[in-house]
Amino acid sequence: MPIDFTLSPEHEKTRSSVREFVDTVIRPAEDRIAAEKPGRDAYLKIIFGLRGQARKAGIWLPHMPEEWGGMGLGHVELAMVQAEAAKTRLGPWVFNCQAPDEGNMHTLLHWATDEQKEKYLRPLCEGRVMSCFAMTEPEVAGSDPTLIQTRAYQDGDEWVVNGHKWFISNAHRSNFAILVARTEDDPDLPQAANSAFLVDIPSEGWEEVREVETMHGSTGHSEIRITDLRVPASAMLGGRGQGHLLGQYRLGPARLAHCMRWIAQAETALDMMVDRSLNRFAHGSLLAEKQGIQWMIADSTMELYQAKLMVLHAAYRIDSGLDFKSEVSMAKHFVANALGRIIDRSIQVHGALGYSTDTPLASMYQHARWARFADGADEVHQMGIAQRTIAAWKDNGTTRTATGDLPV
Ligand SMILES: Cc1cc2nc3c(=O)[nH]c(=O)nc-3n(C[C@H](O)[C@H](O)[C@H](O)COP(=O)(O)OP(=O)(O)OC[C@H]3O[C@@H](n4cnc5c(N)ncnc54)[C@H](O)[C@@H]3O)c2cc1C
């Protein structure tokens, strides 16, 4: 059985060109933005300019098939592009592979009708619009979508929706939402109660109450009140009662894409940790020469290595058409937590500087915290992982299939 972690020459070339674009085009633009602090219009002009350059360079929609203007990469190759792109804050935006649009594109590609694809997926791929995914509600546990209270009932050839959502990322800037609401009173399975709808924004009945203030500011996670919102029957995405299935389908690749971007952030933190330790002198030697610091470097190195292997293996399983639920779940949990630990150690090695906003570490740390909630909170992943491990033991008398089903 061949185990080959090298990229083909063609994909190696793609990786180099993404890295070069990030270093020579996006980083200088970010520095300019930080120095000049442009207003919203000027800022958008810069972003659209960068996007134009990226498209010209052929680095656009790495996660989408070529017929939709994408790079047609598999998930293994996508991992390298996302991990290069996310070395900078704007990278995923510039290449149009940022959350939640990227997950929504996968969803629309798989679930939308041809008409829905032309109306929503096409402009999303062309970078003309943005989107959000609206599922979580303040009143009930987001970890259990069977509790969703937002209701939709049919009125002639329309659906009427009432409810309340929050933490809807990107809603403030979105032109449409994928909205999950309860449509079935008495489903065969509790998971078959919800359906998904495509909602134009703005629409009468869709009201943005506020952008929720979070640890990292009020940067686009909105609370939405939905009152007698009317959508045509043709706005249903997937079939009746398929909202849960659609959410699960969406979250597989979307979760792994998060991990790919988190790897970039963890690598940046480790690079900074080592660089600082080689340039800071205390008690007769460089920090890099202290065993206590070396332990932090070693732990971070091992965790980042594990993170990369888990992501590559989960990506391989998706590309190979194998069941990937557990591998993506384990990767999501592990990478989210490793990210927090690695940034934390890097802050520690930087001393007071790490706590300041003079380096990106403080902001990275604040952003890393949400990784343990978004797209499934830690404990919910652990619950699923444990259930599958117990089932593997019961079915096969061994837990081997639950640990990646690897030939060791
Ligand atoms: C920055 C950010 C962006 C987000 N973006 C979006 C978005 O775009 N769209 C969207 O719909 N949602 C979004 N969310 C919401 C996110 O999906 C939810 O936070 C998540 O599903 C958890 O739901 P909850 O916050 O209601 O926590 P709860 O479900 O109330 O859970 C609270 C705690 O209990 C734990 N828990 C739950 N069940 C169990 C169990 N069985 N055993 C042990 N512990 C358990 C959880 O792990 C968690 O730690 C976002 C969240 C954040 C922080």
mmCIF file of N, CA and C in Angstrom, residues 155-276:
data_model
loop_
_atom_site.group_PDB
_atom_site.id
_atom_site.type_symbol
_atom_site.label_atom_id
_atom_site.label_comp_id
_atom_site.label_asym_id
_atom_site.label_seq_id
_atom_site.Cartn_x
_atom_site.Cartn_y
_atom_site.Cartn_z
ATOM 1 N N ASP A 155 -48.260 28.192 3.579
ATOM 2 C CA ASP A 155 -49.445 28.997 3.318
ATOM 3 C C ASP A 155 -49.555 29.141 1.795
ATOM 4 N N GLY A 156 -50.386 28.289 1.186
ATOM 5 C CA GLY A 156 -50.458 28.255 -0.283
ATOM 6 C C GLY A 156 -49.119 27.806 -0.838
ATOM 7 N N ASP A 157 -48.579 28.575 -1.800
ATOM 8 C CA ASP A 157 -47.270 28.164 -2.321
ATOM 9 C C ASP A 157 -46.134 28.971 -1.693
ATOM 10 N N GLU A 158 -46.387 29.401 -0.460
ATOM 11 C CA GLU A 158 -45.324 30.082 0.290
ATOM 12 C C GLU A 158 -45.115 29.395 1.636
ATOM 13 N N TRP A 159 -43.940 29.634 2.226
ATOM 14 C CA TRP A 159 -43.677 29.247 3.605
ATOM 15 C C TRP A 159 -43.584 30.530 4.429
ATOM 16 N N VAL A 160 -44.147 30.468 5.635
ATOM 17 C CA VAL A 160 -44.087 31.623 6.533
ATOM 18 C C VAL A 160 -43.223 31.217 7.736
ATOM 19 N N VAL A 161 -42.189 32.013 8.012
ATOM 20 C CA VAL A 161 -41.213 31.623 9.038
ATOM 21 C C VAL A 161 -41.220 32.635 10.180
ATOM 22 N N ASN A 162 -41.188 32.113 11.401
ATOM 23 C CA ASN A 162 -41.054 32.947 12.604
ATOM 24 C C ASN A 162 -40.002 32.328 13.509
ATOM 25 N N GLY A 163 -39.144 33.150 14.079
ATOM 26 C CA GLY A 163 -38.135 32.592 14.976
ATOM 27 C C GLY A 163 -37.054 33.580 15.340
ATOM 28 N N HIS A 164 -35.975 33.043 15.875
ATOM 29 C CA HIS A 164 -34.934 33.871 16.463
ATOM 30 C C HIS A 164 -33.609 33.117 16.313
ATOM 31 N N LYS A 165 -32.605 33.764 15.749
ATOM 32 C CA LYS A 165 -31.297 33.125 15.549
ATOM 33 C C LYS A 165 -30.222 34.036 16.128
ATOM 34 N N TRP A 166 -29.085 33.447 16.437
ATOM 35 C CA TRP A 166 -27.947 34.312 16.797
ATOM 36 C C TRP A 166 -26.623 33.647 16.474
ATOM 37 N N PHE A 167 -25.594 34.460 16.548
ATOM 38 C CA PHE A 167 -24.248 34.036 16.141
ATOM 39 C C PHE A 167 -24.218 33.646 14.667
ATOM 40 N N ILE A 168 -24.966 34.394 13.861
ATOM 41 C CA ILE A 168 -25.017 34.078 12.436
ATOM 42 C C ILE A 168 -23.885 34.851 11.750
ATOM 43 N N SER A 169 -22.791 34.124 11.535
ATOM 44 C CA SER A 169 -21.576 34.762 11.012
ATOM 45 C C SER A 169 -21.834 35.315 9.623
ATOM 46 N N ASN A 170 -21.355 36.535 9.414
ATOM 47 C CA ASN A 170 -21.397 37.171 8.093
ATOM 48 C C ASN A 170 -22.781 37.715 7.714
ATOM 49 N N ALA A 171 -23.788 37.511 8.593
ATOM 50 C CA ALA A 171 -25.159 37.919 8.218
ATOM 51 C C ALA A 171 -25.208 39.397 7.856
ATOM 52 N N HIS A 172 -24.421 40.187 8.565
ATOM 53 C CA HIS A 172 -24.442 41.635 8.363
ATOM 54 C C HIS A 172 -24.084 42.013 6.927
ATOM 55 N N ARG A 173 -23.236 41.192 6.307
ATOM 56 C CA ARG A 173 -22.742 41.521 4.958
ATOM 57 C C ARG A 173 -23.398 40.652 3.880
ATOM 58 N N SER A 174 -24.317 39.775 4.311
ATOM 59 C CA SER A 174 -24.794 38.752 3.368
ATOM 60 C C SER A 174 -25.906 39.227 2.455
ATOM 61 N N ASN A 175 -25.945 38.632 1.276
ATOM 62 C CA ASN A 175 -27.045 38.868 0.338
ATOM 63 C C ASN A 175 -28.093 37.773 0.429
ATOM 64 N N PHE A 176 -27.713 36.644 1.042
ATOM 65 C CA PHE A 176 -28.718 35.604 1.286
ATOM 66 C C PHE A 176 -28.275 34.708 2.436
ATOM 67 N N ALA A 177 -29.272 33.999 2.998
ATOM 68 C CA ALA A 177 -28.994 33.074 4.102
ATOM 69 C C ALA A 177 -29.515 31.692 3.748
ATOM 70 N N ILE A 178 -28.837 30.682 4.270
ATOM 71 C CA ILE A 178 -29.427 29.340 4.328
ATOM 72 C C ILE A 178 -29.991 29.240 5.742
ATOM 73 N N LEU A 179 -31.305 29.193 5.828
ATOM 74 C CA LEU A 179 -31.993 29.281 7.123
ATOM 75 C C LEU A 179 -32.600 27.924 7.474
ATOM 76 N N VAL A 180 -32.338 27.456 8.692
ATOM 77 C CA VAL A 180 -32.892 26.163 9.119
ATOM 78 C C VAL A 180 -34.065 26.411 10.064
ATOM 79 N N ALA A 181 -35.203 25.794 9.744
ATOM 80 C CA ALA A 181 -36.418 25.989 10.556
ATOM 81 C C ALA A 181 -37.162 24.662 10.687
ATOM 82 N N ARG A 182 -37.970 24.583 11.733
ATOM 83 C CA ARG A 182 -38.760 23.370 11.959
ATOM 84 C C ARG A 182 -39.994 23.411 11.056
ATOM 85 N N THR A 183 -40.175 22.341 10.279
ATOM 86 C CA THR A 183 -41.350 22.289 9.402
ATOM 87 C C THR A 183 -42.244 21.088 9.718
ATOM 88 N N GLU A 184 -41.700 20.088 10.425
ATOM 89 C CA GLU A 184 -42.454 18.836 10.621
ATOM 90 C C GLU A 184 -42.871 18.707 12.095
ATOM 91 N N ASP A 185 -44.152 18.461 12.332
ATOM 92 C CA ASP A 185 -44.634 18.324 13.709
ATOM 93 C C ASP A 185 -44.317 16.966 14.296
ATOM 94 N N ASP A 186 -44.466 15.959 13.458
ATOM 95 C CA ASP A 186 -44.374 14.605 13.987
ATOM 96 C C ASP A 186 -43.469 13.735 13.119
ATOM 97 N N PRO A 187 -42.190 14.061 13.049
ATOM 98 C CA PRO A 187 -41.319 13.321 12.117
ATOM 99 C C PRO A 187 -41.054 11.900 12.603
ATOM 100 N N ASP A 188 -40.729 11.019 11.679
ATOM 101 C CA ASP A 188 -40.388 9.635 12.057
ATOM 102 C C ASP A 188 -39.183 9.626 12.985
ATOM 103 N N LEU A 189 -38.211 10.502 12.655
ATOM 104 C CA LEU A 189 -37.005 10.627 13.478
ATOM 105 C C LEU A 189 -36.935 12.069 13.973
ATOM 106 N N PRO A 190 -36.467 12.312 15.207
ATOM 107 C CA PRO A 190 -36.360 13.698 15.681
ATOM 108 C C PRO A 190 -35.477 14.541 14.762
ATOM 109 N N GLN A 191 -34.490 13.885 14.093
ATOM 110 C CA GLN A 191 -33.579 14.615 13.206
ATOM 111 C C GLN A 191 -34.247 15.035 11.899
ATOM 112 N N ALA A 192 -35.461 14.559 11.660
ATOM 113 C CA ALA A 192 -36.111 14.878 10.388
ATOM 114 C C ALA A 192 -37.177 15.967 10.549
ATOM 115 N N ALA A 193 -37.032 16.812 11.579
ATOM 116 C CA ALA A 193 -38.047 17.840 11.832
ATOM 117 C C ALA A 193 -37.781 19.129 11.062
ATOM 118 N N ASN A 194 -36.526 19.344 10.668
ATOM 119 C CA ASN A 194 -36.145 20.655 10.121
ATOM 120 C C ASN A 194 -35.967 20.628 8.608
ATOM 121 N N SER A 195 -36.188 21.807 8.013
ATOM 122 C CA SER A 195 -35.906 21.981 6.586
ATOM 123 C C SER A 195 -35.067 23.242 6.428
ATOM 124 N N ALA A 196 -34.416 23.358 5.274
ATOM 125 C CA ALA A 196 -33.585 24.543 5.014
ATOM 126 C C ALA A 196 -34.229 25.384 3.912
ATOM 127 N N PHE A 197 -34.072 26.704 4.046
ATOM 128 C CA PHE A 197 -34.637 27.640 3.065
ATOM 129 C C PHE A 197 -33.574 28.636 2.626
ATOM 130 N N LEU A 198 -33.696 29.069 1.374
ATOM 131 C CA LEU A 198 -32.829 30.146 0.887
ATOM 132 C C LEU A 198 -33.585 31.464 1.040
ATOM 133 N N VAL A 199 -33.002 32.371 1.777
ATOM 134 C CA VAL A 199 -33.686 33.637 2.085
ATOM 135 C C VAL A 199 -32.857 34.803 1.562
ATOM 136 N N ASP A 200 -33.476 35.641 0.736
ATOM 137 C CA ASP A 200 -32.775 36.847 0.265
ATOM 138 C C ASP A 200 -32.644 37.839 1.406
ATOM 139 N N ILE A 201 -31.513 38.520 1.451
ATOM 140 C CA ILE A 201 -31.321 39.575 2.449
ATOM 141 C C ILE A 201 -31.023 40.872 1.687
ATOM 142 N N PRO A 202 -31.782 41.973 1.933
ATOM 143 C CA PRO A 202 -32.847 42.065 2.917
ATOM 144 C C PRO A 202 -34.151 41.436 2.425
ATOM 145 N N SER A 203 -34.986 41.034 3.401
ATOM 146 C CA SER A 203 -36.346 40.565 3.126
ATOM 147 C C SER A 203 -37.229 41.083 4.248
ATOM 148 N N GLU A 204 -38.476 41.349 3.923
ATOM 149 C CA GLU A 204 -39.391 41.786 4.979
ATOM 150 C C GLU A 204 -39.556 40.630 5.976
ATOM 151 N N GLY A 205 -39.356 40.910 7.259
ATOM 152 C CA GLY A 205 -39.477 39.842 8.256
ATOM 153 C C GLY A 205 -38.121 39.313 8.723
ATOM 154 N N TRP A 206 -37.056 39.684 8.043
ATOM 155 C CA TRP A 206 -35.685 39.302 8.465
ATOM 156 C C TRP A 206 -35.062 40.565 9.047
ATOM 157 N N GLU A 207 -34.885 40.582 10.359
ATOM 158 C CA GLU A 207 -34.392 41.802 11.002
ATOM 159 C C GLU A 207 -33.093 41.505 11.762
ATOM 160 N N GLU A 208 -32.059 42.253 11.407
ATOM 161 C CA GLU A 208 -30.805 42.106 12.159
ATOM 162 C C GLU A 208 -30.909 42.961 13.421
ATOM 163 N N VAL A 209 -30.934 42.297 14.579
ATOM 164 C CA VAL A 209 -31.111 43.015 15.848
ATOM 165 C C VAL A 209 -29.813 43.710 16.246
ATOM 166 N N ARG A 210 -28.700 42.981 16.101
ATOM 167 C CA ARG A 210 -27.386 43.522 16.477
ATOM 168 C C ARG A 210 -26.309 42.573 15.995
ATOM 169 N N GLU A 211 -25.077 43.084 15.960
ATOM 170 C CA GLU A 211 -23.930 42.193 15.835
ATOM 171 C C GLU A 211 -23.496 41.893 17.265
ATOM 172 N N VAL A 212 -23.474 40.628 17.634
ATOM 173 C CA VAL A 212 -23.192 40.260 19.025
ATOM 174 C C VAL A 212 -21.746 40.634 19.363
ATOM 175 N N GLU A 213 -21.580 41.352 20.458
ATOM 176 C CA GLU A 213 -20.232 41.714 20.913
ATOM 177 C C GLU A 213 -19.573 40.454 21.491
ATOM 178 N N THR A 214 -18.392 40.104 20.980
ATOM 179 C CA THR A 214 -17.729 38.876 21.452
ATOM 180 C C THR A 214 -16.328 39.199 21.978
ATOM 181 N N MET A 215 -15.616 38.164 22.402
ATOM 182 C CA MET A 215 -14.227 38.326 22.856
ATOM 183 C C MET A 215 -13.368 39.021 21.821
ATOM 184 N N HIS A 216 -13.681 38.807 20.545
ATOM 185 C CA HIS A 216 -12.875 39.467 19.520
ATOM 186 C C HIS A 216 -13.645 40.607 18.843
ATOM 187 N N GLY A 217 -14.524 41.258 19.608
ATOM 188 C CA GLY A 217 -15.232 42.432 19.088
ATOM 189 C C GLY A 217 -16.574 42.055 18.485
ATOM 190 N N SER A 218 -17.188 43.024 17.788
ATOM 191 C CA SER A 218 -18.489 42.737 17.164
ATOM 192 C C SER A 218 -18.237 42.657 15.665
ATOM 193 N N THR A 219 -17.645 41.532 15.291
ATOM 194 C CA THR A 219 -17.166 41.435 13.911
ATOM 195 C C THR A 219 -18.035 40.520 13.066
ATOM 196 N N GLY A 220 -19.345 40.696 13.184
ATOM 197 C CA GLY A 220 -20.177 40.032 12.184
ATOM 198 C C GLY A 220 -20.865 38.753 12.587
ATOM 199 N N HIS A 221 -21.109 38.531 13.879
ATOM 200 C CA HIS A 221 -21.918 37.377 14.287
ATOM 201 C C HIS A 221 -23.240 37.940 14.791
ATOM 202 N N SER A 222 -24.256 37.869 13.958
ATOM 203 C CA SER A 222 -25.462 38.672 14.206
ATOM 204 C C SER A 222 -26.579 37.897 14.888
ATOM 205 N N GLU A 223 -27.387 38.671 15.618
ATOM 206 C CA GLU A 223 -28.661 38.160 16.146
ATOM 207 C C GLU A 223 -29.742 38.565 15.151
ATOM 208 N N ILE A 224 -30.599 37.625 14.813
ATOM 209 C CA ILE A 224 -31.613 37.862 13.773
ATOM 210 C C ILE A 224 -32.996 37.528 14.332
ATOM 211 N N ARG A 225 -33.932 38.449 14.179
ATOM 212 C CA ARG A 225 -35.324 38.190 14.562
ATOM 213 C C ARG A 225 -36.099 37.934 13.267
ATOM 214 N N ILE A 226 -36.855 36.848 13.238
ATOM 215 C CA ILE A 226 -37.593 36.498 12.013
ATOM 216 C C ILE A 226 -39.085 36.544 12.320
ATOM 217 N N THR A 227 -39.789 37.443 11.635
ATOM 218 C CA THR A 227 -41.204 37.654 11.928
ATOM 219 C C THR A 227 -42.023 37.604 10.636
ATOM 220 N N ASP A 228 -42.851 36.585 10.528
ATOM 221 C CA ASP A 228 -43.720 36.420 9.350
ATOM 222 C C ASP A 228 -42.953 36.601 8.035
ATOM 223 N N LEU A 229 -41.788 36.035 8.003
ATOM 224 C CA LEU A 229 -40.968 36.069 6.783
ATOM 225 C C LEU A 229 -41.588 35.102 5.766
ATOM 226 N N ARG A 230 -41.841 35.595 4.560
ATOM 227 C CA ARG A 230 -42.466 34.739 3.544
ATOM 228 C C ARG A 230 -41.450 34.372 2.467
ATOM 229 N N VAL A 231 -41.340 33.084 2.195
ATOM 230 C CA VAL A 231 -40.465 32.646 1.096
ATOM 231 C C VAL A 231 -41.274 31.712 0.195
ATOM 232 N N PRO A 232 -41.008 31.739 -1.114
ATOM 233 C CA PRO A 232 -41.761 30.838 -2.005
ATOM 234 C C PRO A 232 -41.371 29.376 -1.761
ATOM 235 N N ALA A 233 -42.251 28.467 -2.133
ATOM 236 C CA ALA A 233 -41.965 27.032 -1.955
ATOM 237 C C ALA A 233 -40.662 26.662 -2.653
ATOM 238 N N SER A 234 -40.365 27.369 -3.758
ATOM 239 C CA SER A 234 -39.142 27.052 -4.525
ATOM 240 C C SER A 234 -37.872 27.436 -3.751
ATOM 241 N N ALA A 235 -38.026 28.116 -2.599
ATOM 242 C CA ALA A 235 -36.840 28.525 -1.816
ATOM 243 C C ALA A 235 -36.380 27.421 -0.879
ATOM 244 N N MET A 236 -37.132 26.310 -0.838
ATOM 245 C CA MET A 236 -36.668 25.225 0.048
ATOM 246 C C MET A 236 -35.416 24.584 -0.559
ATOM 247 N N LEU A 237 -34.405 24.392 0.278
ATOM 248 C CA LEU A 237 -33.138 23.797 -0.176
ATOM 249 C C LEU A 237 -33.088 22.353 0.306
ATOM 250 N N GLY A 238 -33.064 21.403 -0.634
ATOM 251 C CA GLY A 238 -33.211 20.002 -0.240
ATOM 252 C C GLY A 238 -34.691 19.744 0.004
ATOM 253 N N GLY A 239 -34.999 18.580 0.494
ATOM 254 C CA GLY A 239 -36.411 18.234 0.677
ATOM 255 C C GLY A 239 -36.910 18.587 2.065
ATOM 256 N N ARG A 240 -38.207 18.401 2.260
ATOM 257 C CA ARG A 240 -38.800 18.601 3.590
ATOM 258 C C ARG A 240 -38.155 17.658 4.593
ATOM 259 N N GLY A 241 -37.818 18.182 5.734
ATOM 260 C CA GLY A 241 -37.248 17.351 6.792
ATOM 261 C C GLY A 241 -35.772 17.007 6.593
ATOM 262 N N GLN A 242 -35.160 17.612 5.572
ATOM 263 C CA GLN A 242 -33.746 17.269 5.309
ATOM 264 C C GLN A 242 -32.764 18.303 5.856
ATOM 265 N N GLY A 243 -33.274 19.231 6.672
ATOM 266 C CA GLY A 243 -32.422 20.296 7.185
ATOM 267 C C GLY A 243 -31.250 19.785 8.007
ATOM 268 N N HIS A 244 -31.487 18.754 8.807
ATOM 269 C CA HIS A 244 -30.440 18.215 9.670
ATOM 270 C C HIS A 244 -29.365 17.525 8.819
ATOM 271 N N LEU A 245 -29.874 16.737 7.865
ATOM 272 C CA LEU A 245 -28.970 16.006 6.956
ATOM 273 C C LEU A 245 -28.083 16.990 6.197
ATOM 274 N N LEU A 246 -28.721 18.047 5.721
ATOM 275 C CA LEU A 246 -28.006 19.074 4.952
ATOM 276 C C LEU A 246 -26.944 19.751 5.823
ATOM 277 N N GLY A 247 -27.313 20.035 7.086
ATOM 278 C CA GLY A 247 -26.364 20.642 8.016
ATOM 279 C C GLY A 247 -25.164 19.734 8.243
ATOM 280 N N GLN A 248 -25.433 18.444 8.419
ATOM 281 C CA GLN A 248 -24.352 17.487 8.650
ATOM 282 C C GLN A 248 -23.451 17.379 7.424
ATOM 283 N N TYR A 249 -24.100 17.349 6.249
ATOM 284 C CA TYR A 249 -23.333 17.268 5.004
ATOM 285 C C TYR A 249 -22.425 18.483 4.871
ATOM 286 N N ARG A 250 -23.000 19.662 5.176
ATOM 287 C CA ARG A 250 -22.255 20.911 5.051
ATOM 288 C C ARG A 250 -21.059 20.929 5.986
ATOM 289 N N LEU A 251 -21.297 20.405 7.194
ATOM 290 C CA LEU A 251 -20.278 20.571 8.223
ATOM 291 C C LEU A 251 -19.058 19.672 8.034
ATOM 292 N N GLY A 252 -19.184 18.583 7.288
ATOM 293 C CA GLY A 252 -18.016 17.712 7.095
ATOM 294 C C GLY A 252 -16.850 18.475 6.482
ATOM 295 N N PRO A 253 -16.950 18.817 5.196
ATOM 296 C CA PRO A 253 -15.848 19.543 4.546
ATOM 297 C C PRO A 253 -15.604 20.915 5.179
ATOM 298 N N ALA A 254 -16.663 21.585 5.651
ATOM 299 C CA ALA A 254 -16.483 22.934 6.218
ATOM 300 C C ALA A 254 -15.643 22.866 7.492
ATOM 301 N N ARG A 255 -15.890 21.843 8.309
ATOM 302 C CA ARG A 255 -15.103 21.679 9.540
ATOM 303 C C ARG A 255 -13.641 21.429 9.205
ATOM 304 N N LEU A 256 -13.423 20.602 8.192
ATOM 305 C CA LEU A 256 -12.041 20.285 7.851
ATOM 306 C C LEU A 256 -11.337 21.512 7.269
ATOM 307 N N ALA A 257 -12.081 22.317 6.517
ATOM 308 C CA ALA A 257 -11.483 23.551 5.967
ATOM 309 C C ALA A 257 -11.092 24.502 7.102
ATOM 310 N N HIS A 258 -11.910 24.544 8.168
ATOM 311 C CA HIS A 258 -11.511 25.329 9.346
ATOM 312 C C HIS A 258 -10.168 24.821 9.866
ATOM 313 N N CYS A 259 -10.053 23.491 9.989
ATOM 314 C CA CYS A 259 -8.808 22.892 10.520
ATOM 315 C C CYS A 259 -7.609 23.286 9.667
ATOM 316 N N MET A 260 -7.817 23.293 8.350
ATOM 317 C CA MET A 260 -6.706 23.643 7.447
ATOM 318 C C MET A 260 -6.245 25.068 7.735
ATOM 319 N N ARG A 261 -7.211 25.962 7.948
ATOM 320 C CA ARG A 261 -6.844 27.364 8.235
ATOM 321 C C ARG A 261 -6.230 27.471 9.624
ATOM 322 N N TRP A 262 -6.716 26.662 10.577
ATOM 323 C CA TRP A 262 -6.157 26.728 11.942
ATOM 324 C C TRP A 262 -4.715 26.230 11.966
ATOM 325 N N ILE A 263 -4.401 25.273 11.088
ATOM 326 C CA ILE A 263 -3.014 24.795 10.988
ATOM 327 C C ILE A 263 -2.099 25.973 10.636
ATOM 328 N N ALA A 264 -2.566 26.810 9.704
ATOM 329 C CA ALA A 264 -1.755 27.978 9.319
ATOM 330 C C ALA A 264 -1.519 28.887 10.512
ATOM 331 N N GLN A 265 -2.563 29.083 11.307
ATOM 332 C CA GLN A 265 -2.440 29.969 12.468
ATOM 333 C C GLN A 265 -1.499 29.357 13.504
ATOM 334 N N ALA A 266 -1.627 28.052 13.723
ATOM 335 C CA ALA A 266 -0.765 27.373 14.701
ATOM 336 C C ALA A 266 0.689 27.428 14.239
ATOM 337 N N GLU A 267 0.901 27.263 12.939
ATOM 338 C CA GLU A 267 2.271 27.300 12.423
ATOM 339 C C GLU A 267 2.869 28.700 12.588
ATOM 340 N N THR A 268 2.059 29.713 12.334
ATOM 341 C CA THR A 268 2.528 31.088 12.534
ATOM 342 C C THR A 268 2.936 31.288 13.991
ATOM 343 N N ALA A 269 2.113 30.797 14.920
ATOM 344 C CA ALA A 269 2.414 30.963 16.350
ATOM 345 C C ALA A 269 3.701 30.226 16.725
ATOM 346 N N LEU A 270 3.894 29.028 16.158
ATOM 347 C CA LEU A 270 5.110 28.263 16.472
ATOM 348 C C LEU A 270 6.345 28.940 15.865
ATOM 349 N N ASP A 271 6.207 29.413 14.621
ATOM 350 C CA ASP A 271 7.325 30.151 13.997
ATOM 351 C C ASP A 271 7.721 31.333 14.879
ATOM 352 N N MET A 272 6.720 32.052 15.346
ATOM 353 C CA MET A 272 6.997 33.239 16.174
ATOM 354 C C MET A 272 7.638 32.836 17.506
ATOM 355 N N MET A 273 7.173 31.714 18.058
ATOM 356 C CA MET A 273 7.707 31.233 19.342
ATOM 357 C C MET A 273 9.211 30.957 19.213
ATOM 358 N N VAL A 274 9.568 30.234 18.135
ATOM 359 C CA VAL A 274 10.970 29.865 17.939
ATOM 360 C C VAL A 274 11.807 31.109 17.656
ATOM 361 N N ASP A 275 11.288 31.970 16.796
ATOM 362 C CA ASP A 275 12.029 33.192 16.451
ATOM 363 C C ASP A 275 12.311 34.020 17.702
ATOM 364 N N ARG A 276 11.299 34.188 18.527
ATOM 365 C CA ARG A 276 11.473 34.982 19.752
ATOM 366 C C ARG A 276 12.495 34.316 20.671
#
